[in-house]
mmCIF file of C-alpha atoms in Angstrom:
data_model
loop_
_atom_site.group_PDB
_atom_site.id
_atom_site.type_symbol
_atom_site.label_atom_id
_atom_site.label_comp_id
_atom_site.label_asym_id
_atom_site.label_seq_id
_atom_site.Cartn_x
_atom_site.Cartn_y
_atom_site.Cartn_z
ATOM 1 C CA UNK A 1 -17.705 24.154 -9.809
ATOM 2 C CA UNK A 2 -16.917 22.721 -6.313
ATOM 3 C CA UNK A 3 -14.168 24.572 -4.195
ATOM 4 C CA UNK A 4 -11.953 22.404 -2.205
ATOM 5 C CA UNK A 5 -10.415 22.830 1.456
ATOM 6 C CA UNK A 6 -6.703 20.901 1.506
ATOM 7 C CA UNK A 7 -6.346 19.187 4.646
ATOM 8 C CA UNK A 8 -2.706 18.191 6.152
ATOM 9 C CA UNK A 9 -1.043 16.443 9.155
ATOM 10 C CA UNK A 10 2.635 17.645 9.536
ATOM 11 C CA UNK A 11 5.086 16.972 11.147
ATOM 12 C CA UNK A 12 9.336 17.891 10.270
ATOM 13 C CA UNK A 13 8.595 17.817 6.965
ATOM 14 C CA UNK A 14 10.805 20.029 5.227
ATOM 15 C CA UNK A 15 11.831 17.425 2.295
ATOM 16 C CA UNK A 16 8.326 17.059 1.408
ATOM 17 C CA UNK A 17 6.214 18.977 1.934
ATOM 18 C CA UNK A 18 6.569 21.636 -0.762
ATOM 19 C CA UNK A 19 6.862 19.323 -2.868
ATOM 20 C CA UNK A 20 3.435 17.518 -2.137
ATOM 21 C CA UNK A 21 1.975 21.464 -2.136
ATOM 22 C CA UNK A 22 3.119 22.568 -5.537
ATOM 23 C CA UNK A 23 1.779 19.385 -6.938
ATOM 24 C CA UNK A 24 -1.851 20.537 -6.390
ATOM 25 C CA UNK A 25 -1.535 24.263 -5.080
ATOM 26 C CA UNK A 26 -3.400 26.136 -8.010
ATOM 27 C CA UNK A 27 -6.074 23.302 -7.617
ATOM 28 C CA UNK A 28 -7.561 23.868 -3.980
ATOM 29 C CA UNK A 29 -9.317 26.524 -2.739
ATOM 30 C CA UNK A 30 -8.020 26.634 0.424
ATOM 31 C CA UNK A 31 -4.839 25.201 2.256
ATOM 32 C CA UNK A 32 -5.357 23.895 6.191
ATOM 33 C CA UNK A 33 -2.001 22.863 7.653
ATOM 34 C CA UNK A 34 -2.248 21.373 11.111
ATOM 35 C CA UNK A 35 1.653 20.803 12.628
ATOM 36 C CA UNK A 36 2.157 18.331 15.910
ATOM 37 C CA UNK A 37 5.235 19.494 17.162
ATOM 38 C CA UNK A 38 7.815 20.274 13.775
ATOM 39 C CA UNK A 39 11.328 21.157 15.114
ATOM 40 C CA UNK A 40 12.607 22.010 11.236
ATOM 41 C CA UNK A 41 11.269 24.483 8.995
ATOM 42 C CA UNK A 42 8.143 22.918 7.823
ATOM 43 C CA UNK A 43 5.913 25.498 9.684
ATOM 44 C CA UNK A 44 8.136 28.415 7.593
ATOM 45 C CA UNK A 45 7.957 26.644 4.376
ATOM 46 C CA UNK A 46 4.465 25.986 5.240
ATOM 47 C CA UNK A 47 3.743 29.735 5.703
ATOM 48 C CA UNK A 48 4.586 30.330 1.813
ATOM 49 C CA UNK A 49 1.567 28.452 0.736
ATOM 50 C CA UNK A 50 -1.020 29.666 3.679
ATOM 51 C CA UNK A 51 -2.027 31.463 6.576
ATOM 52 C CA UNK A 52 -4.188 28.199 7.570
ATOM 53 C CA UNK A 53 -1.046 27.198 10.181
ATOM 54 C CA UNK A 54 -2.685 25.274 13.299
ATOM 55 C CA UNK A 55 -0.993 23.914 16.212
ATOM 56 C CA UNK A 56 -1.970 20.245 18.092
ATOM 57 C CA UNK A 57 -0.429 19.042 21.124
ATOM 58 C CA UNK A 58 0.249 15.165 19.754
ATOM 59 C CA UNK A 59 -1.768 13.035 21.883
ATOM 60 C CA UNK A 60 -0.621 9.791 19.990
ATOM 61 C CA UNK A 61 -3.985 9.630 17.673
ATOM 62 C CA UNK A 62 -3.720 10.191 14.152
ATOM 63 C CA UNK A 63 -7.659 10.516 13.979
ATOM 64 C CA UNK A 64 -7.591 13.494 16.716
ATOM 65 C CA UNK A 65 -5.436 15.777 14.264
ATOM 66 C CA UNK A 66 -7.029 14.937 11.169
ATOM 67 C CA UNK A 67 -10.510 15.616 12.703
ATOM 68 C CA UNK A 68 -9.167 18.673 13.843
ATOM 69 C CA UNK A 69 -7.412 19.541 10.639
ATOM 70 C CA UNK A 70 -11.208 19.004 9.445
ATOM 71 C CA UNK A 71 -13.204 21.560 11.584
ATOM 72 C CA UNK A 72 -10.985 24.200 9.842
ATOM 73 C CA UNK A 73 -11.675 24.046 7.038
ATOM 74 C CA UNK A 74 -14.059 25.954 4.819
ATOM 75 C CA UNK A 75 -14.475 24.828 1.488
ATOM 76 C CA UNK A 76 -17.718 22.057 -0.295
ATOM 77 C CA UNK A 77 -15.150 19.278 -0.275
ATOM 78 C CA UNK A 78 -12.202 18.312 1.730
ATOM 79 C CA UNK A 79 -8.848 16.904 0.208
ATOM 80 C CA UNK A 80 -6.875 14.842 2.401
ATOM 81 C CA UNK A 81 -2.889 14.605 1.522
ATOM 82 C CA UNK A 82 0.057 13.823 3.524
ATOM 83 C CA UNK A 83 3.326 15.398 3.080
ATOM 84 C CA UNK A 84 5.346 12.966 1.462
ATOM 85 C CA UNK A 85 2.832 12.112 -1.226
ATOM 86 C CA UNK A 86 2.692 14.006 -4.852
ATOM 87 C CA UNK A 87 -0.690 14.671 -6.706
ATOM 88 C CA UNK A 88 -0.312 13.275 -10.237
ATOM 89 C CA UNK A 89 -3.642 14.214 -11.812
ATOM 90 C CA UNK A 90 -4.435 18.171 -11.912
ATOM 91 C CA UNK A 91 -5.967 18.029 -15.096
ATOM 92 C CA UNK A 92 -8.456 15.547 -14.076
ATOM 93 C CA UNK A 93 -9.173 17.100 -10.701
ATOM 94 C CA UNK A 94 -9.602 20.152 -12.786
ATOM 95 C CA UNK A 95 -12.395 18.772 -14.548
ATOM 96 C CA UNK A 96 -13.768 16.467 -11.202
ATOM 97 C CA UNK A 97 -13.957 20.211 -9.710
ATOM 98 C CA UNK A 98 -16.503 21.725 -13.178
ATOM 99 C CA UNK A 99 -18.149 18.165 -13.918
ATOM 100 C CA UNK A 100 -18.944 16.721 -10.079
ATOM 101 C CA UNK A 101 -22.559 16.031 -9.137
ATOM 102 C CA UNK A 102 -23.953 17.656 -6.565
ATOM 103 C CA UNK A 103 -24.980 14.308 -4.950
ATOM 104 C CA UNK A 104 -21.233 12.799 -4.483
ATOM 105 C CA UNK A 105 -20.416 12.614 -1.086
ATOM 106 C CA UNK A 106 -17.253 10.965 -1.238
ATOM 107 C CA UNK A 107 -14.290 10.407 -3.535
ATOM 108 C CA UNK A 108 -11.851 7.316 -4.177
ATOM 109 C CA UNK A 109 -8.499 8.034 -5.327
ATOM 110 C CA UNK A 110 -6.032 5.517 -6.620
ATOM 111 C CA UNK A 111 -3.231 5.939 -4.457
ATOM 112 C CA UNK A 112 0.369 4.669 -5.563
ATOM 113 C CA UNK A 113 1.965 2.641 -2.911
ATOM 114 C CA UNK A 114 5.061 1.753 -3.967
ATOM 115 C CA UNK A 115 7.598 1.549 -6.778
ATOM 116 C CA UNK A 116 11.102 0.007 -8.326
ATOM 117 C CA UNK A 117 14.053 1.995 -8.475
ATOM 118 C CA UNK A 118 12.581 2.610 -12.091
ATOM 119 C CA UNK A 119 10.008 4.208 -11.574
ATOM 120 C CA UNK A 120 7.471 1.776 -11.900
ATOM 121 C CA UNK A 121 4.352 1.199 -9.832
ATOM 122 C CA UNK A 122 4.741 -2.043 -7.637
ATOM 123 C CA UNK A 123 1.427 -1.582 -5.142
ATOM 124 C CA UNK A 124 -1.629 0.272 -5.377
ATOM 125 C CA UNK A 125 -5.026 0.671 -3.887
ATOM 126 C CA UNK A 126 -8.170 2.961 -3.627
ATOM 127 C CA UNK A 127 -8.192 5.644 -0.361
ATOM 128 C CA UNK A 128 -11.202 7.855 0.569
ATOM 129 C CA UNK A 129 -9.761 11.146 -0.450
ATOM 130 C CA UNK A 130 -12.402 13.557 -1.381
ATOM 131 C CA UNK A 131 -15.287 13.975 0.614
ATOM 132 C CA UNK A 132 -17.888 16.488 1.130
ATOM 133 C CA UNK A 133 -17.443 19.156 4.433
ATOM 134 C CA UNK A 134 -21.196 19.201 5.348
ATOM 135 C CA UNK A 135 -21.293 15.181 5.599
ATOM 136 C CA UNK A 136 -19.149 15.451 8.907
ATOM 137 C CA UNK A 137 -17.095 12.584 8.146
ATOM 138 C CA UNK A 138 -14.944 11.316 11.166
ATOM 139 C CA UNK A 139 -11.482 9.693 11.636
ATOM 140 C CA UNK A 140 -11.127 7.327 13.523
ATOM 141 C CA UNK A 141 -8.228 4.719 15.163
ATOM 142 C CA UNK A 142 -5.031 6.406 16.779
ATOM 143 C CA UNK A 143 -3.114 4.489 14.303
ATOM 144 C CA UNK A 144 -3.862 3.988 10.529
ATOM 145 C CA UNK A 145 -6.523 5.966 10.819
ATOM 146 C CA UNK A 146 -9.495 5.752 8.627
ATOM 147 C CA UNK A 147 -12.396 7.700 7.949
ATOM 148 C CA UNK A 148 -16.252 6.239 8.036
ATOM 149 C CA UNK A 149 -17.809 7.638 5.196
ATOM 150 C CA UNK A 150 -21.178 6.544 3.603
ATOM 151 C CA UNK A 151 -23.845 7.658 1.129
ATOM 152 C CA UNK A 152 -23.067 8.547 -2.850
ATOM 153 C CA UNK A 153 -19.549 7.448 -3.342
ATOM 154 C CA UNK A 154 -17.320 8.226 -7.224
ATOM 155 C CA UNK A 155 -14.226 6.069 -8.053
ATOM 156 C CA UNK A 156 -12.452 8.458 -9.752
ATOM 157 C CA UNK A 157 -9.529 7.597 -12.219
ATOM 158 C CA UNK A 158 -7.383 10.810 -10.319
ATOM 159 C CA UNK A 159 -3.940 8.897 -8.837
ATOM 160 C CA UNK A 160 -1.786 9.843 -6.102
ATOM 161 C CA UNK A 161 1.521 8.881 -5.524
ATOM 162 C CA UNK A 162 3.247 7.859 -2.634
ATOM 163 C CA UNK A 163 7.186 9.303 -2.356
ATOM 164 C CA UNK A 164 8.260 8.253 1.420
ATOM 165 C CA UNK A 165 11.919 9.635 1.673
ATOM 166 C CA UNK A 166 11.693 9.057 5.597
ATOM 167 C CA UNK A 167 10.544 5.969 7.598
ATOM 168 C CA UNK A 168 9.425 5.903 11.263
ATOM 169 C CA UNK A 169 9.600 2.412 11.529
ATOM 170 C CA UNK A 170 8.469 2.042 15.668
ATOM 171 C CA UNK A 171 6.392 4.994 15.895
ATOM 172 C CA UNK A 172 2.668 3.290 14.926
ATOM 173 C CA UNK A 173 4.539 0.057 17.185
ATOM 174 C CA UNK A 174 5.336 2.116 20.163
ATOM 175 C CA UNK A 175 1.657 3.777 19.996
ATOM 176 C CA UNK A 176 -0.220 0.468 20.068
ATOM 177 C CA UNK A 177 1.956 -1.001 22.715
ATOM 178 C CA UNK A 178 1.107 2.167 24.558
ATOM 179 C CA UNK A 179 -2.508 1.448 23.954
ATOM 180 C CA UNK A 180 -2.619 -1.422 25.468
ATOM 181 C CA UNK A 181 -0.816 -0.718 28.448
ATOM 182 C CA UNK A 182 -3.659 1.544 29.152
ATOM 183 C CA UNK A 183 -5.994 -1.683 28.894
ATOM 184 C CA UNK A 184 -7.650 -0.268 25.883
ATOM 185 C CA UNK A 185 -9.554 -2.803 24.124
ATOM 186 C CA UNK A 186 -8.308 -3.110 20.314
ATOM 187 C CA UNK A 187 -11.022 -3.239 17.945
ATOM 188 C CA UNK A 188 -10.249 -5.963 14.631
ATOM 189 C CA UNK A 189 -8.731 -3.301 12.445
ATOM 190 C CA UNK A 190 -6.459 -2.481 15.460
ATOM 191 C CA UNK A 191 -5.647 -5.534 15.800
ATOM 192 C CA UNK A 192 -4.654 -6.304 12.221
ATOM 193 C CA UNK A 193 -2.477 -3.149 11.857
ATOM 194 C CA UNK A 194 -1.315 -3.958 15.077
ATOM 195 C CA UNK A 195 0.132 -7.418 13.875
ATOM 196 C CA UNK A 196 1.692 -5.679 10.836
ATOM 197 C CA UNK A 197 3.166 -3.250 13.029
ATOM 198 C CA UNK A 198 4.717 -6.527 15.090
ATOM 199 C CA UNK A 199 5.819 -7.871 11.607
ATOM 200 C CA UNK A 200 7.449 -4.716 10.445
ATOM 201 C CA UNK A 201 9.743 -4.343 13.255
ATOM 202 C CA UNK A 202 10.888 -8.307 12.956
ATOM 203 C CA UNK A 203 8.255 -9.547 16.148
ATOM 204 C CA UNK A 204 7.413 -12.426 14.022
ATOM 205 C CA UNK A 205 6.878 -15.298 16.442
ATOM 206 C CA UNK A 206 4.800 -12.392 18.780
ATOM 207 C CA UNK A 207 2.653 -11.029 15.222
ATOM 208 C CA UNK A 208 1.103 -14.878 14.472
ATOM 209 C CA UNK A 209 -1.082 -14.783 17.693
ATOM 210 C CA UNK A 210 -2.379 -11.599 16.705
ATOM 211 C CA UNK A 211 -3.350 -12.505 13.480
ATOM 212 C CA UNK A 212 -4.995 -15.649 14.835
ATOM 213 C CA UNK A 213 -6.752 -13.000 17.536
ATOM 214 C CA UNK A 214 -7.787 -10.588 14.524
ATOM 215 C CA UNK A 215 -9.056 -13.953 12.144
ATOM 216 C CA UNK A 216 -10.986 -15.019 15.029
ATOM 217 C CA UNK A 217 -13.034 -11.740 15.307
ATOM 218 C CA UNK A 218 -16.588 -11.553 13.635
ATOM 219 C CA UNK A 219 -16.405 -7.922 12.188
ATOM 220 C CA UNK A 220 -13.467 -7.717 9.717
ATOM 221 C CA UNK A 221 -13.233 -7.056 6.046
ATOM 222 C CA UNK A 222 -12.268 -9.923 4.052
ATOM 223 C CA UNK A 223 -9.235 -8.915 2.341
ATOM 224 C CA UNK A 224 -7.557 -7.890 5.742
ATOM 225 C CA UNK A 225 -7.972 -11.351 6.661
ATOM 226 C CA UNK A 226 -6.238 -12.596 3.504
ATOM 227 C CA UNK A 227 -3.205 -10.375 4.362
ATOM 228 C CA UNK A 228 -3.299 -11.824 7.560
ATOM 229 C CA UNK A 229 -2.810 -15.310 6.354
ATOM 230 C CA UNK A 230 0.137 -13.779 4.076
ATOM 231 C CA UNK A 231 1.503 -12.032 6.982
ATOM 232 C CA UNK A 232 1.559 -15.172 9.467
ATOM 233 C CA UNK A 233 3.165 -17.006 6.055
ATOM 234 C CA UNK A 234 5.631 -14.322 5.609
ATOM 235 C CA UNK A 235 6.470 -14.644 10.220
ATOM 236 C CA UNK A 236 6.965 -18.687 9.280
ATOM 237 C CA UNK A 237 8.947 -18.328 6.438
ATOM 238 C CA UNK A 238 11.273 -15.400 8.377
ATOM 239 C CA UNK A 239 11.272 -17.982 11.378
ATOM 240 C CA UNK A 240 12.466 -20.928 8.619
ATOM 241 C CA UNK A 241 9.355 -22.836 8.907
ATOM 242 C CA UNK A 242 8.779 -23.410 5.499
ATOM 243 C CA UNK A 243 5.973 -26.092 5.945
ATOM 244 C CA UNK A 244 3.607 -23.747 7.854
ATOM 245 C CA UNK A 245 4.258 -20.811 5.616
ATOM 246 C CA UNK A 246 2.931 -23.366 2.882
ATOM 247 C CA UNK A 247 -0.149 -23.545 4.777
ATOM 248 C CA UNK A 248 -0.899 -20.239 5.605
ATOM 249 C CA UNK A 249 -0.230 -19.202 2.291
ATOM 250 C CA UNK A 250 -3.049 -21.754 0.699
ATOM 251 C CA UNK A 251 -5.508 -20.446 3.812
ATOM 252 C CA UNK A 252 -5.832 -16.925 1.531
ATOM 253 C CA UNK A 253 -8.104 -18.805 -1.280
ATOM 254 C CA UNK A 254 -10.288 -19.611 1.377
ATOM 255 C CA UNK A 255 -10.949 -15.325 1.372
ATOM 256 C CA UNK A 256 -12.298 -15.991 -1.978
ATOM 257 C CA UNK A 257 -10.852 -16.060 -5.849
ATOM 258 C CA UNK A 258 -7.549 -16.544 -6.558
ATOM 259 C CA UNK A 259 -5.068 -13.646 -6.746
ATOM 260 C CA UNK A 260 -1.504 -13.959 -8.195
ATOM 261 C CA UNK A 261 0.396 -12.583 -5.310
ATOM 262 C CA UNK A 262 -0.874 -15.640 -3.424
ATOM 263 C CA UNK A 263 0.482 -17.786 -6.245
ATOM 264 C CA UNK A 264 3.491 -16.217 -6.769
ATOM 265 C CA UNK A 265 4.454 -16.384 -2.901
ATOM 266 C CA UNK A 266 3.409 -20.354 -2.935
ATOM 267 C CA UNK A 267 5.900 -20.193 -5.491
ATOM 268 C CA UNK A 268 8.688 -18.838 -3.667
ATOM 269 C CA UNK A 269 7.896 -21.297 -0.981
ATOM 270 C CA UNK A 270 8.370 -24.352 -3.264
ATOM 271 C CA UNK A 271 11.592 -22.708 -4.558
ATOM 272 C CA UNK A 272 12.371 -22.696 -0.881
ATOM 273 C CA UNK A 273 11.647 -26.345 -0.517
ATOM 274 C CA UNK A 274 13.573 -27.210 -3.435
ATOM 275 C CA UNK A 275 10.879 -28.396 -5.354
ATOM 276 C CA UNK A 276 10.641 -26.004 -8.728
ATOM 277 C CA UNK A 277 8.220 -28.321 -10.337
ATOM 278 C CA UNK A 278 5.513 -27.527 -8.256
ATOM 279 C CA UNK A 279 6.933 -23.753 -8.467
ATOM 280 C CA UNK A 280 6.711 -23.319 -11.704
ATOM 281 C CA UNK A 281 3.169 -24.330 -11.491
ATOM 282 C CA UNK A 282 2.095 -21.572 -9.301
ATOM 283 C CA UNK A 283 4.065 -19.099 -11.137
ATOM 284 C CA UNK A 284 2.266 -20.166 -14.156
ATOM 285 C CA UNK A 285 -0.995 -19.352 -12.650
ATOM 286 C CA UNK A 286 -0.161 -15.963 -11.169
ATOM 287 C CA UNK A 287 0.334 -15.349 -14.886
ATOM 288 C CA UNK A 288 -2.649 -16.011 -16.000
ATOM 289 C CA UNK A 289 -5.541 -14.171 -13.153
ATOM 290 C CA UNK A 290 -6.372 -10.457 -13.983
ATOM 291 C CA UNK A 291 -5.304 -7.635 -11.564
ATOM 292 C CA UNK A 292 -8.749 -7.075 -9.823
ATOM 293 C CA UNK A 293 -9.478 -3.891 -7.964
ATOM 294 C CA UNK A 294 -11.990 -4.716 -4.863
ATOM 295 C CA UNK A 295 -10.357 -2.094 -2.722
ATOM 296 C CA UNK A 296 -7.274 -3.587 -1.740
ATOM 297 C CA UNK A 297 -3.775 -3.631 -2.560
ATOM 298 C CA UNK A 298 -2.832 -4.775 -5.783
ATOM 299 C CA UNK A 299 0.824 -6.391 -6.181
ATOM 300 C CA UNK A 300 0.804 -5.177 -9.966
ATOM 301 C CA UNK A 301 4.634 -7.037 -10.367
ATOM 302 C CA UNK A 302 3.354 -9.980 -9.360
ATOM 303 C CA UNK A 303 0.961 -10.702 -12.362
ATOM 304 C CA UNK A 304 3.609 -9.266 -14.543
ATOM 305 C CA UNK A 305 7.155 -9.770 -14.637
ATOM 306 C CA UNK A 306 7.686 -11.178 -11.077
ATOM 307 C CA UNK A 307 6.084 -14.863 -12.491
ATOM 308 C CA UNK A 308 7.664 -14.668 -15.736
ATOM 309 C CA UNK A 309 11.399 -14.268 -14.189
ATOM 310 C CA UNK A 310 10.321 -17.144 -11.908
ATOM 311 C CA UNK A 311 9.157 -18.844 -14.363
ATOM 312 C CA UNK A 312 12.905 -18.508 -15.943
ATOM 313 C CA UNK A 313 14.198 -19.669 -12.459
ATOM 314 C CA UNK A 314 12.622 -22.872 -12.455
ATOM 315 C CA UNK A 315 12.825 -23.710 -15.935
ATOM 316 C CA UNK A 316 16.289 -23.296 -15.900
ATOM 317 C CA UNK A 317 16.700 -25.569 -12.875
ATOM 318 C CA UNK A 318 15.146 -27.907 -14.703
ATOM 319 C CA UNK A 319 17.150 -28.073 -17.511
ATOM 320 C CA UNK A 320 14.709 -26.626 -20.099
ATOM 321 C CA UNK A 321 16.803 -23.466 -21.194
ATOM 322 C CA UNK A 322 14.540 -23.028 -24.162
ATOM 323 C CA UNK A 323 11.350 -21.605 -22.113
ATOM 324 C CA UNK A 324 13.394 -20.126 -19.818
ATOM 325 C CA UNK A 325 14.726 -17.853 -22.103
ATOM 326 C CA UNK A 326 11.024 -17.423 -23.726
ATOM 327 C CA UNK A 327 10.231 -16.297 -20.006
ATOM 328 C CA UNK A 328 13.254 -14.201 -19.458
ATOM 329 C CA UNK A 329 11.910 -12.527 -22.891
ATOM 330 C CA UNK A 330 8.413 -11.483 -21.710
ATOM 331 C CA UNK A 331 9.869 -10.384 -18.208
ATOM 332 C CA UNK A 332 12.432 -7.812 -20.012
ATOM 333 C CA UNK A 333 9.685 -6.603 -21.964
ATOM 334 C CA UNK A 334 7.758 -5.885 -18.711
ATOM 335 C CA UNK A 335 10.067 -4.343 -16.664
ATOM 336 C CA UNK A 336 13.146 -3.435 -19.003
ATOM 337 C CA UNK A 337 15.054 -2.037 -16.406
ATOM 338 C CA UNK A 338 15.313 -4.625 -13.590
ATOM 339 C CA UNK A 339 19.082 -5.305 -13.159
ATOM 340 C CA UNK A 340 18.368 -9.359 -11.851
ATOM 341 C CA UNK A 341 16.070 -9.618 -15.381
ATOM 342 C CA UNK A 342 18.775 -7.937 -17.219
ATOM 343 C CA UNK A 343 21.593 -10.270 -15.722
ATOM 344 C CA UNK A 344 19.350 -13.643 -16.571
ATOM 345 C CA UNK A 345 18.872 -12.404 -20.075
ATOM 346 C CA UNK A 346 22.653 -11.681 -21.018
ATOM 347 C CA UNK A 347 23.589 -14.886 -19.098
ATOM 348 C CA UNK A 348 20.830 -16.994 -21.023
ATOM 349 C CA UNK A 349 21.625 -15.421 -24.621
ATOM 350 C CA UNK A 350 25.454 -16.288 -23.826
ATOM 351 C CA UNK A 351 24.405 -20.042 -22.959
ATOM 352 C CA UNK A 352 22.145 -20.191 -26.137
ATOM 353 C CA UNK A 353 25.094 -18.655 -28.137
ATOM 354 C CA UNK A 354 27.636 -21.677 -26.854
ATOM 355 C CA UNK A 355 24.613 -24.784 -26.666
ATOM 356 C CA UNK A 356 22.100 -25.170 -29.853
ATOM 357 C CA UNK A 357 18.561 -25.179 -28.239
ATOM 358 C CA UNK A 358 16.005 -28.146 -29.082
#
């Protein structure tokens, strides 16, 4: 059986993190907390799970305290967490722990983005979370750090979930800005988080150029340079210019097949337009293409009941109550819960009720 080393980043987290450490405490061999300047009680709340309590001056680089989160710990492996996220999956780390080849180097995880006020998952994707202590695996980028791992990688079927209860929505922004006022040269990633930082905090018009910056660089992974053409979509459509969001937004098939989050926001665009013909079209594709995990995010509404209450949308625009209710339907039985489906499918069964359908 392999023994595992815990690895954390705090900072005033008192809401979360005991909840993240009960999640998985009777599963890791060792806890390493590493706090960058907590003014609550995480460091006492902290204490009741471990003596492993470090202190790091916060130098504004994520990768500095995670790599020195890393040389304390002890254990084969190394589990990375952060303090507002939950471990879902003990049994199966339980068995990962007795069944694990010696060979595995590294770990995926599917982590659990987002989710509806119901509970239900709206974004996911695959993180590096396990990896092995004697590799030597770095961190690296001040800001949405990552860490270079090679050799004998496992996608495991383990999940962790992501519970934010707090947002600091100009910290990563202020960093980069800082960054660059010290003439450091931004490598692509940098720049791509660094134009979703811009579009976070409403910079639209200042994000496009560095998304054209980031395209225009030789070294990038593909799927960050389809969410670039979303994102510059997304600025033009925030900045009313419906036309170029079009065109951004058709730019992502040229990063390779199809995916229904695409179609669903050319979609929206052509709702936008006033055209729900050629809407319902794309929302009748996104129906259609599988979910396919390649490492990046995956928009599960958006293949589910996001196209299908669309799909309502338009066809009740265009007079066809019939399969709008038939969409309606299939949306409800997707997400049950939604209070927009719910509303279309009381107001649609009271119109059927009053007009006999063809």
């Amino acid at each position: 059986m392999i023994s595992i080393s815990l690895c954390m980043i705090v900072k005033n987290e008192e809401n979360t993190l005991g909840r993240c450490l009960d999640s998985l405490k009777d599963m890791v061999d060792e806890i390493i907390i590493v706090d960058t300047g907590s003014t609550d009680r995480t460091i006492e709340i902290a204490r009741t799970y471990t003596n492993n309590i470090y202190h790091f001056q916060w130098i504004d680089d994520f990768s500095a305290a995670r790599n020195f989160a890393f040389e304390h710990a002890s254990k084969e492996y190394i589990l990375t967490m952060d303090a507002d996220d939950i471990f879902d999956d003990t049994e199966k780390l339980s068995r990962l722990k007795e069944t694990l080849p010696s060979t595995v180097d590294a770990i995926t995880m599917k982590y659990q983005a987002a989710f509806d006020e119901a509970g239900n998952v709206l974004a996911s994707l695959r993180q590096f979370r396990l990896v092995k202590r004697s590799k030597q695996y770095k961190w690296h980028g001040a800001v949405h750090e990552y860490l270079d791992v090679s050799g004998e990688i496992y996608h495991s079927d383990i999940t962790i979930s992501h519970k934010r209860i707090h947002l600091n929505h100009n910290r990563n922004l202020l960093i980069y800005k800082n960054l660059l006022n010290q003439g450091i040269s931004f490598t692509p990633r940098d720049l791509f988080y660094y134009g979703n930082e811009l579009y976070d905090n409403g910079f639209y018009e200042e994000a496009i150029p560095v998304y054209m910056d980031f395209i225009q660089t030789e070294d990038h992974w593909l799927e960050d340079e389809r969410t670039a053409y979303r994102k510059i979509s997304e600025c033009h459509t925030q900045m009313s210019n419906i036309d170029h969001a079009v065109e951004y937004a058709l730019k992502t098939f040229q990063c390779g097949f199809p995916l229904s989050e695409d179609c669903c926001r050319l979609g929206f665009l052509f709702l936008q337009k006033d055209d729900p013909k050629t809407a319902l079209h794309w929302f009748q594709y996104a129906t259609i293409l599988p979910e396919v995990d390649e490492g990046g995010i995956i928009y599960h509404g958006c293949s589910t009941w996001i196209p299908h209450l669309q799909l309502c949308v338009c066809h009740s625009m265009l007079g066809n109550s019939k399969k709008a209710y038939q969409h309606i339907v299939i949306a409800h039985k997707f997400n049950p819960t939604n209070s927009l489906i719910i509303e279309n499918k009381y107001l649609l069964e009271t119109h059927i009720k009053q007009t006999p359908l063809n």
